[in-house]
XYZ file of C-alpha atoms in Angstrom:
542
model
C -4.618 -4.363 -18.702
C -2.287 -6.971 -20.140
C -0.106 -8.691 -17.613
C 3.108 -8.371 -19.624
C 2.819 -4.756 -20.723
C 5.373 -3.479 -18.235
C 8.123 -5.498 -19.918
C 7.182 -4.454 -23.426
C 10.433 -2.564 -23.795
C 12.628 -5.455 -22.687
C 15.086 -6.626 -25.310
C 13.711 -10.043 -26.090
C 16.978 -10.959 -27.755
C 18.518 -11.135 -24.312
C 18.063 -14.582 -22.789
C 17.591 -13.322 -19.265
C 15.067 -10.716 -20.381
C 13.099 -13.356 -22.238
C 13.111 -15.476 -19.114
C 11.898 -12.533 -17.065
C 9.087 -11.972 -19.565
C 8.071 -15.626 -19.385
C 8.111 -15.452 -15.601
C 5.947 -12.368 -15.714
C 3.525 -14.161 -17.960
C 3.159 -16.939 -15.409
C 3.746 -15.436 -12.043
C 3.504 -11.690 -11.635
C -0.178 -11.007 -11.943
C -0.332 -10.797 -8.147
C 2.921 -8.963 -7.572
C 1.750 -5.378 -7.498
C -0.773 -5.169 -4.737
C -1.912 -2.889 -1.964
C -3.017 -4.825 1.092
C -3.829 -4.463 4.765
C -2.322 -6.495 7.592
C -3.109 -6.792 11.284
C -1.619 -8.824 14.111
C -2.141 -9.165 17.855
C -0.378 -11.138 20.576
C -1.580 -12.234 24.001
C -5.387 -12.007 23.880
C -7.951 -14.765 24.314
C -10.066 -13.139 21.585
C -7.138 -12.677 19.173
C -9.001 -13.838 16.061
C -12.014 -11.638 16.801
C -9.790 -8.604 17.421
C -7.994 -9.336 14.152
C -11.327 -9.527 12.321
C -12.336 -6.083 13.613
C -8.926 -4.679 12.738
C -9.105 -6.060 9.211
C -12.580 -4.617 8.818
C -11.050 -1.175 9.352
C -8.550 -2.001 6.585
C -11.061 -3.348 4.061
C -10.453 -0.335 1.811
C -6.936 -1.676 1.159
C -8.201 -4.783 -0.624
C -11.406 -6.623 -1.430
C -10.286 -9.675 -3.354
C -9.638 -11.968 -0.415
C -9.095 -12.171 3.318
C -7.663 -14.550 5.855
C -6.690 -15.028 9.492
C -4.237 -17.425 11.144
C -4.430 -17.961 14.913
C -1.989 -19.464 17.395
C -3.666 -21.867 19.798
C -1.178 -23.122 22.374
C 1.570 -23.334 19.772
C -0.514 -24.730 16.908
C -1.454 -22.471 13.998
C -4.912 -22.602 12.434
C -5.855 -20.947 9.153
C -9.083 -19.658 7.638
C -9.052 -17.768 4.324
C -11.176 -17.226 1.259
C -12.088 -15.049 -1.711
C -14.167 -11.896 -1.398
C -14.749 -9.320 1.306
C -13.862 -10.047 4.904
C -17.559 -10.313 5.746
C -18.016 -12.868 2.963
C -15.079 -15.010 4.038
C -16.238 -15.059 7.648
C -19.988 -14.909 7.033
C -20.278 -18.217 8.864
C -19.324 -17.388 12.456
C -18.004 -20.915 12.832
C -14.964 -19.855 10.806
C -13.995 -17.285 13.421
C -14.916 -19.560 16.295
C -12.583 -22.202 14.865
C -9.669 -19.800 15.220
C -8.985 -20.315 18.888
C -5.842 -19.022 20.550
C -4.152 -15.992 22.049
C -2.410 -14.600 18.964
C -3.402 -14.006 15.353
C -2.401 -12.283 12.141
C -4.715 -11.341 9.290
C -4.661 -9.966 5.768
C -7.010 -8.303 3.286
C -5.788 -8.541 -0.266
C -6.017 -6.782 -3.555
C -4.241 -8.199 -6.611
C -4.028 -7.430 -10.306
C -5.957 -9.439 -12.885
C -5.351 -13.110 -13.269
C -4.407 -14.447 -9.840
C -7.691 -14.995 -8.112
C -7.054 -18.459 -6.699
C -7.386 -19.071 -2.984
C -3.760 -20.243 -2.958
C -2.697 -16.583 -3.173
C -4.909 -15.423 -0.308
C -2.940 -14.614 2.800
C -1.792 -15.208 5.439
C 0.226 -17.921 3.731
C 1.062 -20.846 5.990
C 3.888 -23.382 5.867
C 3.831 -26.614 7.831
C 7.302 -28.023 8.460
C 8.208 -31.106 10.436
C 9.540 -28.997 13.306
C 7.408 -25.822 13.194
C 4.691 -23.809 11.472
C 5.043 -20.317 10.021
C 2.333 -17.960 8.782
C 3.079 -14.827 6.767
C 1.142 -11.706 5.763
C 2.712 -9.188 3.373
C 1.879 -5.708 2.122
C 4.088 -4.564 -0.733
C 5.985 -5.836 -3.755
C 9.459 -7.318 -4.129
C 11.408 -5.843 -7.032
C 13.806 -8.805 -7.281
C 11.132 -11.482 -6.884
C 11.565 -12.924 -10.372
C 15.284 -13.490 -9.938
C 14.869 -14.930 -6.456
C 12.083 -17.241 -7.505
C 14.074 -18.513 -10.465
C 17.087 -19.162 -8.214
C 14.989 -20.916 -5.578
C 13.243 -23.112 -8.138
C 16.602 -24.097 -9.608
C 17.590 -25.185 -6.096
C 14.495 -27.380 -5.852
C 11.983 -25.104 -4.157
C 8.357 -25.839 -4.958
C 6.033 -22.825 -4.801
C 2.404 -23.226 -3.817
C 1.277 -19.779 -5.012
C 2.120 -17.173 -7.644
C 2.595 -14.467 -5.011
C 6.004 -12.929 -4.375
C 5.154 -13.082 -0.662
C 5.969 -16.793 -0.543
C 9.614 -16.127 -1.384
C 10.450 -15.000 2.138
C 9.202 -18.285 3.595
C 11.542 -20.242 1.314
C 14.498 -17.995 2.139
C 13.907 -18.320 5.875
C 13.663 -22.084 5.680
C 16.840 -22.415 3.620
C 18.898 -20.213 5.935
C 21.707 -21.961 7.826
C 21.725 -19.394 10.639
C 21.437 -20.757 14.167
C 18.491 -18.803 15.596
C 15.145 -18.168 13.952
C 15.670 -14.411 14.302
C 18.984 -14.693 12.461
C 17.314 -16.772 9.766
C 14.793 -13.971 9.238
C 17.591 -11.398 9.082
C 19.545 -13.422 6.545
C 16.435 -13.837 4.383
C 15.595 -10.142 4.572
C 19.084 -9.315 3.395
C 18.284 -10.937 0.048
C 15.001 -9.256 -0.830
C 14.469 -5.794 -2.302
C 11.481 -3.540 -2.802
C 8.549 -2.578 -0.628
C 7.468 -4.835 2.197
C 5.706 -4.770 5.515
C 5.596 -8.333 6.875
C 3.861 -10.005 9.770
C 5.135 -13.475 10.664
C 3.463 -15.766 13.189
C 5.144 -18.825 14.707
C 4.161 -21.015 17.655
C 6.244 -18.848 19.988
C 6.212 -15.274 18.652
C 4.921 -12.676 16.224
C 7.416 -10.755 14.081
C 6.955 -7.439 12.271
C 9.337 -6.260 9.549
C 9.496 -3.072 7.472
C 11.640 -2.521 4.385
C 14.697 -0.214 4.594
C 12.795 2.612 2.848
C 9.529 2.423 4.832
C 7.466 2.546 1.631
C 4.384 1.138 3.370
C 2.814 2.450 6.587
C 3.187 0.172 9.620
C 2.336 0.997 13.228
C 2.420 -0.495 16.707
C -0.441 -0.114 19.162
C -1.236 -1.330 22.636
C -4.509 -2.486 24.162
C -5.532 -1.198 27.604
C -4.366 -4.460 29.176
C -0.946 -4.155 27.565
C -1.267 -6.480 24.547
C 0.591 -5.331 21.444
C -0.875 -4.857 17.983
C 0.939 -4.254 14.690
C -1.065 -3.092 11.687
C -1.049 -1.102 8.456
C -2.890 2.000 9.676
C -3.644 3.789 12.923
C -7.354 3.727 12.030
C -7.354 -0.009 12.747
C -5.978 0.678 16.224
C -8.873 3.007 17.005
C -11.449 0.433 15.926
C -10.174 -2.191 18.396
C -9.636 0.290 21.235
C -5.841 0.328 21.123
C -3.676 3.386 21.624
C -1.039 4.332 19.086
C 2.482 3.714 20.350
C 4.900 4.238 17.489
C 5.540 3.871 13.770
C 7.607 0.884 12.771
C 10.862 2.328 11.480
C 12.645 1.345 8.250
C 14.883 -1.702 8.621
C 13.336 -2.833 11.892
C 12.622 -6.384 12.998
C 10.219 -6.398 15.927
C 9.529 -9.493 18.007
C 6.466 -9.770 20.238
C 6.091 -12.755 22.538
C 5.000 -13.623 26.055
C 7.996 -11.759 27.490
C 7.165 -8.454 25.797
C 8.471 -6.620 22.773
C 11.963 -6.537 21.269
C 12.938 -3.737 18.906
C 15.743 -4.979 16.671
C 17.145 -4.086 13.258
C 18.158 -6.339 10.373
C 20.027 -3.556 8.559
C 21.464 -0.162 9.448
C 21.411 0.999 5.826
C 18.089 2.804 5.828
C 16.295 5.881 4.554
C 12.765 7.291 4.649
C 10.683 7.164 1.453
C 7.029 6.892 2.483
C 4.803 6.315 -0.536
C 3.003 9.595 -1.214
C 0.028 7.628 -2.539
C -0.793 6.591 1.011
C -1.532 10.229 1.807
C -3.173 10.913 -1.571
C -5.457 7.915 -1.854
C -4.923 4.654 -0.012
C -4.969 5.404 3.704
C -8.121 6.251 5.600
C -8.573 9.964 6.402
C -8.597 9.171 10.125
C -5.184 7.501 9.943
C -1.901 9.161 10.836
C 1.329 8.278 9.011
C 4.529 9.416 10.695
C 2.574 11.966 12.672
C 0.745 13.447 9.688
C -3.033 13.109 9.659
C -4.231 11.946 6.237
C -7.378 14.118 6.203
C -5.422 17.236 7.065
C -2.816 16.447 4.404
C -5.525 16.004 1.763
C -7.207 19.229 2.830
C -3.886 21.037 2.388
C -3.569 19.465 -1.067
C -6.933 20.996 -1.953
C -5.897 24.394 -0.611
C -2.701 24.296 -2.665
C -4.625 23.179 -5.739
C -7.004 26.148 -5.445
C -4.022 28.498 -5.440
C -2.190 26.781 -8.295
C -5.159 25.908 -10.498
C -8.102 28.294 -9.934
C -11.315 28.131 -11.951
C -12.685 31.597 -12.761
C -16.477 31.960 -12.421
C -16.838 28.603 -10.669
C -20.057 28.210 -8.705
C -19.527 25.135 -6.607
C -16.929 22.528 -5.631
C -17.872 18.844 -5.815
C -15.565 16.158 -4.479
C -15.520 12.589 -5.756
C -16.382 10.411 -2.758
C -14.754 9.255 -0.632
C -11.013 9.832 -0.843
C -11.363 13.255 -2.519
C -13.755 14.826 -0.041
C -10.988 16.174 2.178
C -9.260 17.822 -0.792
C -12.599 19.294 -1.913
C -13.008 20.941 1.499
C -9.570 22.494 1.108
C -10.192 23.660 -2.462
C -13.505 25.279 -1.548
C -11.894 27.021 1.398
C -9.025 28.248 -0.766
C -11.287 29.369 -3.609
C -13.943 30.908 -1.387
C -16.836 29.052 -3.035
C -19.316 26.503 -1.625
C -18.436 22.842 -1.258
C -21.492 20.749 -2.060
C -22.372 17.058 -2.060
C -23.003 16.810 -5.790
C -22.084 13.125 -5.925
C -23.340 10.368 -3.643
C -21.518 7.091 -3.287
C -23.114 3.705 -2.817
C -21.021 2.582 0.158
C -21.522 -1.069 -0.677
C -19.635 -0.893 -3.972
C -15.886 -1.528 -3.991
C -13.479 1.261 -4.956
C -13.055 1.279 -8.739
C -9.304 1.952 -8.716
C -8.770 -1.437 -7.170
C -11.252 -3.427 -9.187
C -9.164 -6.186 -10.765
C -10.077 -5.620 -14.428
C -10.700 -2.604 -16.638
C -14.062 -3.997 -17.739
C -15.244 -4.198 -14.147
C -13.965 -0.688 -13.439
C -16.025 0.759 -16.285
C -19.214 -1.046 -15.359
C -18.878 -0.146 -11.691
C -18.860 3.646 -12.005
C -22.601 4.221 -12.436
C -23.366 1.615 -9.791
C -20.958 3.347 -7.465
C -21.917 7.008 -7.893
C -25.067 9.010 -8.450
C -25.495 12.746 -9.035
C -27.533 15.133 -6.912
C -29.187 16.912 -9.843
C -30.390 19.974 -7.920
C -26.843 20.724 -6.735
C -25.189 20.676 -10.159
C -27.930 21.815 -12.549
C -26.949 25.035 -14.302
C -23.719 25.372 -12.323
C -20.061 25.715 -13.256
C -18.633 22.767 -11.374
C -15.115 22.298 -10.004
C -14.817 18.523 -9.759
C -12.089 17.489 -7.303
C -10.527 14.056 -7.561
C -7.453 12.677 -5.839
C -5.870 11.217 -8.962
C -6.331 10.107 -12.554
C -4.780 6.770 -13.407
C -6.549 5.338 -16.446
C -9.137 8.082 -16.921
C -12.174 5.855 -17.333
C -13.784 6.816 -14.040
C -13.220 10.537 -14.646
C -14.844 10.370 -18.065
C -17.973 8.717 -16.724
C -18.284 11.131 -13.810
C -17.947 14.194 -16.054
C -20.527 12.722 -18.398
C -22.910 12.054 -15.524
C -22.589 15.617 -14.219
C -23.303 17.083 -17.638
C -26.239 14.761 -18.181
C -27.610 16.115 -14.876
C -27.465 19.664 -16.251
C -24.059 20.995 -15.169
C -23.164 24.075 -17.215
C -19.459 23.175 -17.214
C -17.180 20.709 -15.435
C -13.613 21.706 -14.593
C -11.598 18.780 -13.258
C -8.924 19.532 -10.684
C -6.678 16.727 -9.451
C -5.218 16.978 -5.943
C -2.016 15.200 -6.991
C 0.414 15.410 -9.911
C -0.173 13.467 -13.124
C 0.893 9.814 -13.069
C 3.675 9.372 -15.595
C 5.611 6.339 -14.405
C 4.777 2.924 -12.940
C 4.907 1.816 -9.330
C 7.069 -1.122 -8.312
C 6.717 -0.892 -4.538
C 3.236 -2.270 -4.053
C 0.536 -0.395 -5.988
C -1.328 -1.562 -9.109
C 0.285 0.792 -11.604
C 2.769 -1.462 -13.363
C 3.004 -0.033 -16.846
C 3.177 3.369 -18.507
C 0.762 2.145 -21.190
C -2.152 2.285 -18.750
C -1.262 5.702 -17.301
C -3.193 8.508 -18.976
C -0.709 11.159 -17.875
C 2.213 9.248 -19.379
C 0.791 9.163 -22.873
C -1.274 12.296 -23.410
C -0.996 16.070 -23.088
C -3.251 18.004 -20.754
C -5.299 19.089 -23.773
C -5.665 15.518 -24.979
C -6.629 14.223 -21.531
C -9.191 17.018 -21.185
C -10.885 15.902 -24.396
C -10.710 12.230 -23.435
C -12.480 12.739 -20.114
C -14.924 15.218 -21.760
C -14.125 17.997 -19.273
C -14.077 21.741 -19.910
C -10.652 21.999 -18.314
C -8.197 19.810 -16.433
C -5.284 20.654 -14.138
C -3.064 18.862 -11.610
C -1.246 19.734 -8.408
C 2.514 20.207 -8.778
C 4.987 17.831 -7.139
C 6.460 20.589 -4.970
C 3.023 21.653 -3.790
C 2.156 18.030 -2.988
C 5.261 17.637 -0.832
C 4.547 20.896 0.987
C 0.905 19.915 1.506
C 1.740 16.550 3.048
C 4.074 18.519 5.316
C 6.017 15.542 6.612
C 8.169 17.013 9.391
C 11.281 15.346 7.988
C 14.818 16.659 8.165
C 17.188 14.750 5.918
C 18.146 14.096 2.340
C 15.169 14.318 -0.005
C 11.593 14.840 1.103
C 11.056 11.586 3.003
C 8.417 10.690 0.388
C 8.290 8.544 -2.739
C 7.023 10.653 -5.642
C 8.550 8.576 -8.456
C 5.192 8.039 -10.188
C 5.042 11.790 -10.817
C 8.651 12.889 -11.292
C 10.528 9.710 -12.271
C 12.888 9.902 -9.289
C 12.858 6.365 -7.906
C 14.389 6.083 -4.428
C 15.948 2.675 -5.125
C 16.883 0.359 -7.995
C 14.015 -1.724 -9.383
C 16.129 -4.775 -10.278
C 14.040 -7.230 -12.337
C 11.988 -4.384 -13.816
C 14.889 -2.068 -14.698
C 14.884 -2.726 -18.445
C 11.200 -1.830 -18.687
C 12.120 1.810 -17.970
C 15.449 1.918 -19.798
C 14.117 4.136 -22.578
C 13.042 6.718 -19.995
C 16.438 6.511 -18.330
C 18.085 7.106 -21.704
C 15.957 10.232 -22.163
C 16.828 11.495 -18.690
C 13.231 11.258 -17.480
C 13.839 8.522 -14.897
C 16.587 8.114 -12.296
C 17.228 5.434 -9.686
C 18.896 6.209 -6.389
C 21.239 3.503 -5.073
C 20.266 1.462 -2.037
C 20.949 3.448 1.141
C 24.489 3.467 2.503
C 23.784 5.528 5.618
C 21.351 5.201 8.507
C 18.071 7.062 8.752
C 17.415 8.177 12.314
C 13.929 8.611 13.819
C 14.974 12.019 15.142
C 14.881 13.179 11.511
C 11.070 13.258 11.794
C 9.986 16.004 14.162
C 6.618 14.376 14.898
C 8.429 11.424 16.467
C 10.131 13.593 19.064
C 7.400 12.935 21.602
C 8.106 9.200 21.430
C 10.607 7.893 23.903
C 14.161 7.443 22.700
C 16.736 5.175 24.239
C 20.399 6.162 24.275
C 21.037 3.993 21.215
C 18.581 6.143 19.246
C 15.768 3.624 18.955
C 12.208 4.330 20.024
C 10.691 1.754 22.342
C 7.032 1.029 22.731
C 7.168 0.309 26.449
C 10.518 0.885 28.152
C 9.409 -1.164 31.164
C 9.021 -4.402 29.213
C 10.950 -3.713 26.012
C 14.188 -5.511 25.320
C 16.929 -4.037 23.175
C 18.972 -5.969 20.656
C 20.413 -3.558 18.123
C 22.594 -5.215 15.534
């Protein structure tokens, strides 16, 4: 994948567009990323708890990992390239992170930005305080903000868009630190779940659309945790308390937890890809269990796209196994383990380069010959992005003696890029954007190929949402982006001109948690907010 492909349609005669393209060439290779973050406050073993929590989030990124701890008001940082277990292979690195609070990050990034300077949490040392930051998402106006900040004299230490928030906070003239954060957040756009750690508090922030999952948990002794997925709560023995809501700014310190907002212009647009692929099956997002949602996707796929005379269903491990169960149940045919995954190989979708993705497939998967030999196979996968993995899997099944291989995808075809935090930046790399079903079928060497419809996907996820839209972001499939994409807008202008892509304006009204039925069992205060612990929670609604 070339780093500047997603601006290939920009009018280079325009000076600003040319500047954007140059900035992309230098700085955006790490922009589109899917990461995992974890933070805890008030525990003597904060760094160890954070390590265990990040281990549960390792599927969200394998390029780098880091932890910052707060030891009596002084922040200490350990970070490095590779898996979490590689970074902290030497136990001395964890032991050095003393203190009663910590935040951590596991990172995936696109090709070209593999330096340790981009590994988070990022940390800034000022003369009067320290700040550490961990970010999951992507800012859609990062190029413009970075250019403006550099013109004002800011010096960036990384090529990550995550660093921008630190500069904005520091340059704010607001009186309190909380107000500085709010002012900074008012300037950024896109998808973001942030954890900030200072000597006196931990802050959690979610973007006004809630693109990324973000949850609060509580340990048996009352300590609060904020993390990307509920699965991480289970690993450390914490109970789920609530989902962070769009537009919220949450402060956790020695006095308890404060639920605040930095904007009342919010909506709900959870990224459907979290349910389709990224989140663990044992995680819940806004009350919807990921495994159950994927199983329903498989059931719907069996109804929409049956395979006559099929003998057996085979799911691509691991994220497609739930959908395969649903398809087999819906089709009334056996679900077999025809593919075995080497659990020590990273997920190929998030391998940083195409070359590595191709080489990894045969290392990652092996075929159970006796299951597939002589059979008409329904191969279930969660998605097709570039098609390389699908082609190799089909080839492997046929080499093992499969009579036919019919590929069924438990999501719609990817036609448009993501700008909110997933590595799908350009239509040129999306198979579904450039080829017909017939062409894709030939390219992946399958006997047939079919996808789930957008409407069926939405119904399968079954988000109990009552409001405008579906509460989900499905722009990659239907071109209906829930917000402007700012610096990237010209890259999709040709699709806008053809009526294939639309951009909703930023929200002008307020999303309310009561619009999600699954949140009804969480305690509401009269002002409409949901509080984690009414006994110790403070309210400061702006």
